[in-house]
Tab-separated table of C-alpha atoms in Angstrom:
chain	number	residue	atom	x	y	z
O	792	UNK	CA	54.695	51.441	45.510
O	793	UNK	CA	58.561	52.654	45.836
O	794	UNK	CA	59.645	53.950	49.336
O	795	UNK	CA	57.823	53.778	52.230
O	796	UNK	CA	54.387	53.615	53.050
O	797	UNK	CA	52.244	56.708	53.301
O	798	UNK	CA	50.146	57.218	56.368
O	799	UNK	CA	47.580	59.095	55.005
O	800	UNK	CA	45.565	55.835	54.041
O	801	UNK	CA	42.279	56.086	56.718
O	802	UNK	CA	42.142	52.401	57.417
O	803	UNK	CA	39.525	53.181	60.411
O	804	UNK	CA	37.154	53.256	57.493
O	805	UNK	CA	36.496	50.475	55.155
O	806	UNK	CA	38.390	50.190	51.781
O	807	UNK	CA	35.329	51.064	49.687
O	808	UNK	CA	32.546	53.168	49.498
O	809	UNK	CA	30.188	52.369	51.990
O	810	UNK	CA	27.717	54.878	50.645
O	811	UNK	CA	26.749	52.243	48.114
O	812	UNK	CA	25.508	48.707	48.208
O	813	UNK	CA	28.386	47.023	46.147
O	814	UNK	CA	30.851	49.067	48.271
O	815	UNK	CA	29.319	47.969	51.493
O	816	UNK	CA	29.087	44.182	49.861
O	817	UNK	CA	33.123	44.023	48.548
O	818	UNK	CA	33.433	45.108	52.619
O	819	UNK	CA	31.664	42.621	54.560
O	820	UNK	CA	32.987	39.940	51.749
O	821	UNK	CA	36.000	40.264	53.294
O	822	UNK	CA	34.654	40.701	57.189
O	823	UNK	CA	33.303	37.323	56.687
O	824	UNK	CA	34.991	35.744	54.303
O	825	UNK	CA	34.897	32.061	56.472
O	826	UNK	CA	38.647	31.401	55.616
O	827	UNK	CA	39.771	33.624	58.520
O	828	UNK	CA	38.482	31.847	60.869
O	829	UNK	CA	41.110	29.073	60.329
O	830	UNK	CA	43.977	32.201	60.903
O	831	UNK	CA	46.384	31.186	63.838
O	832	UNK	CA	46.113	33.384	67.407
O	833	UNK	CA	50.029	34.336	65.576
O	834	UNK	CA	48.511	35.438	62.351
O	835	UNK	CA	45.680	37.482	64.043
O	836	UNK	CA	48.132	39.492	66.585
O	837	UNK	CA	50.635	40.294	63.583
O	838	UNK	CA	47.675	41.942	62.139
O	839	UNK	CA	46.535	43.854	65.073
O	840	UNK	CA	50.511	44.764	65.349
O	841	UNK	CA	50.850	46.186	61.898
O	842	UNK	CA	47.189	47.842	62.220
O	843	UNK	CA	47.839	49.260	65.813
O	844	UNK	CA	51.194	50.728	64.640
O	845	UNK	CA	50.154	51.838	61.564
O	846	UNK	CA	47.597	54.135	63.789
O	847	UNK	CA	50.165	55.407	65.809
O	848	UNK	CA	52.441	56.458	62.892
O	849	UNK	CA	54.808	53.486	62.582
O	850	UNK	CA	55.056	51.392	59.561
O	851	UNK	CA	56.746	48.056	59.054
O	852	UNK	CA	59.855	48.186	56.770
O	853	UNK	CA	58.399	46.850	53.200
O	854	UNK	CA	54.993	47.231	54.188
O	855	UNK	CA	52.696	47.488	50.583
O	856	UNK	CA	49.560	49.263	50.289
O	857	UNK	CA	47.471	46.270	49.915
O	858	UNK	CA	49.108	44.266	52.691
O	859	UNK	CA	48.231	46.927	54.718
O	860	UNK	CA	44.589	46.637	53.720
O	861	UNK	CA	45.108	42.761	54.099
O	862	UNK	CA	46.168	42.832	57.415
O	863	UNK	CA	43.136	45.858	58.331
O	864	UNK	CA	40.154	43.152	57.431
O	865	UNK	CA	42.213	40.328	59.025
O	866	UNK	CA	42.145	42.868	62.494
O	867	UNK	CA	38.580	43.117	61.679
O	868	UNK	CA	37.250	39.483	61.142
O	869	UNK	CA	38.660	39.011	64.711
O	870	UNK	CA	38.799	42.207	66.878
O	871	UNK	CA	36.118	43.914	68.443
O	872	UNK	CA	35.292	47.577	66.703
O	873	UNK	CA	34.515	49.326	70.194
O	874	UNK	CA	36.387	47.557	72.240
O	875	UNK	CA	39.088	46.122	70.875
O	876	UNK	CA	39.276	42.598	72.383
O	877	UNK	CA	39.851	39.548	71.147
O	878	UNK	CA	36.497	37.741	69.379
O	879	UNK	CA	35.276	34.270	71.099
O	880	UNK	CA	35.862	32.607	67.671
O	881	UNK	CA	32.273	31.549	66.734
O	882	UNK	CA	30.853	34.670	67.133
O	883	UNK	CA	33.367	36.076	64.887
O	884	UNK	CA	31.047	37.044	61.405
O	885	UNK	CA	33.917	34.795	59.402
O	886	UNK	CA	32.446	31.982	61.262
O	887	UNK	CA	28.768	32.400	60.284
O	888	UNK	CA	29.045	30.117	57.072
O	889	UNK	CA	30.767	27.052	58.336
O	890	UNK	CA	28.812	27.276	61.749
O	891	UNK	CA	24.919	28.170	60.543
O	892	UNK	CA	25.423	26.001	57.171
O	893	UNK	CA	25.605	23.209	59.904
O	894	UNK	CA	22.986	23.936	61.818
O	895	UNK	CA	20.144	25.104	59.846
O	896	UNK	CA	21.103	22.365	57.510
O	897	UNK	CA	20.426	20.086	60.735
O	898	UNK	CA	16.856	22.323	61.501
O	899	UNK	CA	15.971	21.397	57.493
O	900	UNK	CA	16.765	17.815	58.126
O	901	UNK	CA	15.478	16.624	61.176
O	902	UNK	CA	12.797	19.699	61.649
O	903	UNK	CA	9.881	16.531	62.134
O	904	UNK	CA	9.595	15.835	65.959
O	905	UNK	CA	8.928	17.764	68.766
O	906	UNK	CA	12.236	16.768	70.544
O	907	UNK	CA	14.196	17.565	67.517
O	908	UNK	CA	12.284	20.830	67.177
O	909	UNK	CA	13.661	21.889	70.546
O	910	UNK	CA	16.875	20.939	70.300
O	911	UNK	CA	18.053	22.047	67.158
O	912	UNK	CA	15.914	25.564	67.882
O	913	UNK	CA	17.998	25.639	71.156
O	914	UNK	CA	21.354	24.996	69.326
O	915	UNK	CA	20.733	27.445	66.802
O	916	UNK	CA	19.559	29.838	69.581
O	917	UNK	CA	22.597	29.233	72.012
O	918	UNK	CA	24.961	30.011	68.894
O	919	UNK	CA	23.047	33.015	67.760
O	920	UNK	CA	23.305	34.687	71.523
O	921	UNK	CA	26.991	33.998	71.301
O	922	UNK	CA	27.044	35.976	67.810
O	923	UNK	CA	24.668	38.454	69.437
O	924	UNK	CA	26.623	39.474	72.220
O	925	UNK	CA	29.843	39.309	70.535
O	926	UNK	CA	28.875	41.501	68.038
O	927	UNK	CA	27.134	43.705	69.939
O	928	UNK	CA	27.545	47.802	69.590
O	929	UNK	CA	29.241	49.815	72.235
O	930	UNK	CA	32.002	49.694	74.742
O	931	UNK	CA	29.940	49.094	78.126
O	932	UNK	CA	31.228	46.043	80.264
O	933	UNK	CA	28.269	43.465	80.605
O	934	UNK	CA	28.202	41.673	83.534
O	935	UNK	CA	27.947	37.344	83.915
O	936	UNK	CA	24.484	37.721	85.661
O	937	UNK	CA	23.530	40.198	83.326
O	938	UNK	CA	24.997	37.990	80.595
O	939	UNK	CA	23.180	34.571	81.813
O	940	UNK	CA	19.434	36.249	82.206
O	941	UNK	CA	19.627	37.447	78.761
O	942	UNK	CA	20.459	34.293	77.465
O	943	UNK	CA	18.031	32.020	79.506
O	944	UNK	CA	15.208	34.912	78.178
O	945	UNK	CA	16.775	35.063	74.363
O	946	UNK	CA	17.047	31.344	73.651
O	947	UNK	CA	13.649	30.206	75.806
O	948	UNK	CA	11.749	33.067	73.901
O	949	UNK	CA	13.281	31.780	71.041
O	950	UNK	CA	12.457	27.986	71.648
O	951	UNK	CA	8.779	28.958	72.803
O	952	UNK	CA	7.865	30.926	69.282
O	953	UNK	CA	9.302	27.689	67.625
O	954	UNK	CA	7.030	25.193	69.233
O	955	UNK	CA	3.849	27.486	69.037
O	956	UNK	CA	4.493	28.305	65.419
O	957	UNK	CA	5.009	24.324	64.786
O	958	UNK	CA	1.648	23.677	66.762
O	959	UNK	CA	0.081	26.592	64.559
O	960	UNK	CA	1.259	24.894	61.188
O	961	UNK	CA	-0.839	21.292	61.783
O	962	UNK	CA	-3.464	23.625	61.107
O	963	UNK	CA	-2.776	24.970	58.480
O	964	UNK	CA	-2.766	24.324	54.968
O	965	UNK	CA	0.230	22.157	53.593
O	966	UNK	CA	1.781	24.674	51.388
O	967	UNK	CA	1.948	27.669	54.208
O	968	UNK	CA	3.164	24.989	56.569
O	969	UNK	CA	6.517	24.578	54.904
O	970	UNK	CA	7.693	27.991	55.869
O	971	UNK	CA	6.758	27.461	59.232
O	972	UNK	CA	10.544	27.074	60.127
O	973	UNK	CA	11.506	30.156	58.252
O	974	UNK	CA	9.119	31.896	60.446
O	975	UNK	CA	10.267	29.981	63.638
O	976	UNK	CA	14.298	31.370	62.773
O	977	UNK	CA	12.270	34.677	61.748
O	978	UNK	CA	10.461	35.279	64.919
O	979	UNK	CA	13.224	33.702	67.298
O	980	UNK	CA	15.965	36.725	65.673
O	981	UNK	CA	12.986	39.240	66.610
O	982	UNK	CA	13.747	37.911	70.019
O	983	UNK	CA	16.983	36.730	70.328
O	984	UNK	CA	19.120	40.309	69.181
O	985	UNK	CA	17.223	42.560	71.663
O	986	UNK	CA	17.201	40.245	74.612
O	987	UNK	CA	20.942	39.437	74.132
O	988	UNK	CA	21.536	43.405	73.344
O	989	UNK	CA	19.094	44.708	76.066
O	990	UNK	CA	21.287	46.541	77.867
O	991	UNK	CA	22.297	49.132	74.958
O	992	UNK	CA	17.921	49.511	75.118
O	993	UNK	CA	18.612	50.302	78.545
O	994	UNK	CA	21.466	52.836	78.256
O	995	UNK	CA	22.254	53.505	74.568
O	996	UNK	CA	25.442	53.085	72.494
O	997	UNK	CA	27.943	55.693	72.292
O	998	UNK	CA	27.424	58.247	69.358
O	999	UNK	CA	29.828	60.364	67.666
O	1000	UNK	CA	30.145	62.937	65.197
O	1001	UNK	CA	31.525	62.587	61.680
O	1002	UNK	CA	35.104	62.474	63.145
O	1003	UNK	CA	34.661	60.254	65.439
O	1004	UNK	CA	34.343	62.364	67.942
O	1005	UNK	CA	32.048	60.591	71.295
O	1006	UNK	CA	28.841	62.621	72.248
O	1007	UNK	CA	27.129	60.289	74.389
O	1008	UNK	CA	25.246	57.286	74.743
O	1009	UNK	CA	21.598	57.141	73.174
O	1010	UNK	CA	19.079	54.238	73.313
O	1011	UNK	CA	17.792	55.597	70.013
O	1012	UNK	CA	20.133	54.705	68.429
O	1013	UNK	CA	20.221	51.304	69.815
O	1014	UNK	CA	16.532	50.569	68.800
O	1015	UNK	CA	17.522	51.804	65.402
O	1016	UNK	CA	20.797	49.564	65.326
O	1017	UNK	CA	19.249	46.345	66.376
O	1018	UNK	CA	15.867	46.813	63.862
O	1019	UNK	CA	19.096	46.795	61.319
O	1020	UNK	CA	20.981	43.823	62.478
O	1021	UNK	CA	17.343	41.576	62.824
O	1022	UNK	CA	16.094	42.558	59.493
O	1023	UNK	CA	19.617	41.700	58.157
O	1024	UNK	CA	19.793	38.732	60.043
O	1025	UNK	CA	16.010	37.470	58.528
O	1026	UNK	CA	17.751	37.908	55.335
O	1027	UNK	CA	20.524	35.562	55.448
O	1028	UNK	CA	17.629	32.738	56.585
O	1029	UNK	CA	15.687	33.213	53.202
O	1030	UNK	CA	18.082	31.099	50.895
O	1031	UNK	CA	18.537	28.851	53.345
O	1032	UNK	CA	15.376	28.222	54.664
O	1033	UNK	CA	14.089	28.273	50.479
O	1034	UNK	CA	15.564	24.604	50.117
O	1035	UNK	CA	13.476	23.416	52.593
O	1036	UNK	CA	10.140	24.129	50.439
O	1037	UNK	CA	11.898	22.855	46.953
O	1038	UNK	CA	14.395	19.833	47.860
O	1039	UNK	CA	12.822	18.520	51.483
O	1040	UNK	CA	13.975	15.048	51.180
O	1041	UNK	CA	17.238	15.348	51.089
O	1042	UNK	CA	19.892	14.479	53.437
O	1043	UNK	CA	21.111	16.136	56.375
O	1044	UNK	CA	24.923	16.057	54.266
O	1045	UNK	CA	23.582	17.869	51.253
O	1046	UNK	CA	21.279	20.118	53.019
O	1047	UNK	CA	24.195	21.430	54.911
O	1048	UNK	CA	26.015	21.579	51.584
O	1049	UNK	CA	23.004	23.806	49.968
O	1050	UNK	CA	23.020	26.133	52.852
O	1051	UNK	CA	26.451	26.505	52.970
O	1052	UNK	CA	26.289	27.465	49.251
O	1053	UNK	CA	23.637	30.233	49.628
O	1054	UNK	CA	25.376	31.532	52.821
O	1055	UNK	CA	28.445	32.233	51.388
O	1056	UNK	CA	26.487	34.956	49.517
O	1057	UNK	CA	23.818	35.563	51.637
O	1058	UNK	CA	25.812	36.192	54.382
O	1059	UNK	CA	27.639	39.717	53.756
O	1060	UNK	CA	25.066	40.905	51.021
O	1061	UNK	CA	22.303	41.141	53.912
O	1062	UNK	CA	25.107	42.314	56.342
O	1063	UNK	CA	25.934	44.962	53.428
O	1064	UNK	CA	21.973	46.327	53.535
O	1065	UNK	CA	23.079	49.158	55.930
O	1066	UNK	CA	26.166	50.478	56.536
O	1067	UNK	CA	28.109	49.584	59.683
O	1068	UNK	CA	28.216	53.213	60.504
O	1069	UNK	CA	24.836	54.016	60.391
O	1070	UNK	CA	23.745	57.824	61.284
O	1071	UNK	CA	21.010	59.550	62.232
O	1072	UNK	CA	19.143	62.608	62.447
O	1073	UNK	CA	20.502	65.029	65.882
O	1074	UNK	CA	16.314	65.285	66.283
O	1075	UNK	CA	16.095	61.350	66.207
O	1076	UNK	CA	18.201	61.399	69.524
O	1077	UNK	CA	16.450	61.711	73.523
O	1078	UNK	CA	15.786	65.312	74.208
O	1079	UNK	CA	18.396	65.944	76.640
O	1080	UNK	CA	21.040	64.450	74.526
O	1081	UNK	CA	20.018	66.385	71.643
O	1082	UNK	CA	20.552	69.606	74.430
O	1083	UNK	CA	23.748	68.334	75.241
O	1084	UNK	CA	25.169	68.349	72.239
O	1085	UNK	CA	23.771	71.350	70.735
O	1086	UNK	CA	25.755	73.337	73.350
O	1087	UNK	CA	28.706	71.245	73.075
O	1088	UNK	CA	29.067	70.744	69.062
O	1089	UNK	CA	26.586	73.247	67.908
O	1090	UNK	CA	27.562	72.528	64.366
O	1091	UNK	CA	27.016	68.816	64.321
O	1092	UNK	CA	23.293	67.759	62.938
O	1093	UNK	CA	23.833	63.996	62.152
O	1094	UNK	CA	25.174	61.771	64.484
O	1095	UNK	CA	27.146	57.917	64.158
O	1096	UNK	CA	27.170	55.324	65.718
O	1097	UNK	CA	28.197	51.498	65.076
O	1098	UNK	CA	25.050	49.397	64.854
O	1099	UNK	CA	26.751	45.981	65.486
O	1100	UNK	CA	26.177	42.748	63.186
């Protein structure tokens, strides 16, 4: 492109259509592409710079249409939507390969004792509150009590399910048995995303219209949001979990290499089910939100809001 950048390019949206699956998936390739999360603190902030200005009307001599683009999905593998901040680095959705191809390749491996059973279920648990929380939807400042209860009650709930549903499978018949840990990661994300992400239950996530405009703060949307993230979450585990039941003797190096393998994919094609917008319906919203806006954007009948990963 000759001369200077145009600032008409929207890069608050994604690069591609995110009304369609493949759209959505050539998006969250990039969000988690697991490269990024070896980018130095110098890299990241140079993207944030050339994002932030960019925003504000000012672009960098030289800057290309595709280093623009670049450096949007570089801000995004490592900068809060809502808030802004900084990412704690392994809750970052770039990190979900390297970090779960470790340790569900560790759960497939030494998934056999009781001890083992605990402890892996509690590492996996531990890092998936840290991904929960980090990725979480909305703007609202959590506090460290706040913080610490929900992750005692997400990774003990978590732990519990594992154990019963191990107990469960000695009684049951060999072949339903060996998805037993499937169901144990299955259950435990059923637990983990809304305990870690109770307080959006509690007082909603901000919604907007379709310009971005805030209207409030709905817990509707929140229940909607997390159903999202835990079904898309359940499908990252299937893969993985799947060479369990056909290769179960191998080692712990080359089931981590076989999970690492399927999450690569798995990873932002179940992130890419729904949209990271989502909407819904003005009537889907609490009664005296709905009122609200009705007198203050009469015009506006679907609402937005980011549903987290």
């Amino acid at each position: 492109m000759s001369g200077e950048l145009s600032l008409n390019i929207n890069i608050k949206e994604p690069r591609w259509d995110q009304g369609t699956f493949m759209g959505r998936a050539q998006h969250f390739f990039m969000v988690t592409d697991p490269r990024n999360v070896l980018l130095s603190s110098e890299t990241l902030e140079e993207a944030r710079g050339i994002v932030e200005n960019y925003r504000a009307g000012i672009v960098k001599p030289g800057l290309s249409e595709d280093e623009l683009w670049k450096a949007k999905y570089v801000y995004d593998s490592a900068f809060h939507p809502d808030t802004g901040e900084k990412m704690f680095v392994i809750g970052r959705m770039s990190a979900q390969v390297p970090m779960n191809m470790t340790i569900t390749g560790c759960m497939l491996t030494f998934y056999r004792t009781t001890p083992a059973v605990v402890f892996w279920q509690w590492v996996n648990q531990s890092f998936n509150a840290v991904v929960n929380y980090t990725n979480r939807s909305g703007d609202a400042p959590i506090t460290v009590n706040q913080l610490g209860a929900a992750y005692v009650s997400a990774t003990t709930g978590a732990v519990v399910t594992a154990l019963s549903l191990k107990s469960l499978a000695k009684r049951l018949p060999p072949i339903i048995s060996r998805f037993v840990p499937f169901a144990a990661v299955a259950a435990a994300n059923c637990i983990n995303i809304p305990f870690m992400r109770q307080r959006e239950l509690k007082y909603g996530i901000p919604v907007t219209d379709e310009n971005g405009n805030r209207l409030g703060e709905s817990p509707n949307a929140a229940k909607q949001a997390i159903i999202q993230v835990v079904v898309s979450r359940i499908g990252m585990a299937v893969p993985a979990m799947g060479n369990r039941n056909r290769f179960p003797i191998l080692n712990a190096p080359v089931q981590v290499g076989l999970v690492g393998l399927c999450l690569v994919f798995a990873t932002p094609l179940c992130c890419a089910l729904f949209p990271q917008k989502s909407s819904m319906s003005l009537s889907g919203l609490e009664a005296d939100l709905q009122e609200r806006i009705r007198q203050s954007s009469p015009d506006t009948t679907t609402v937005y809001f980011n549903k987290g990963l």
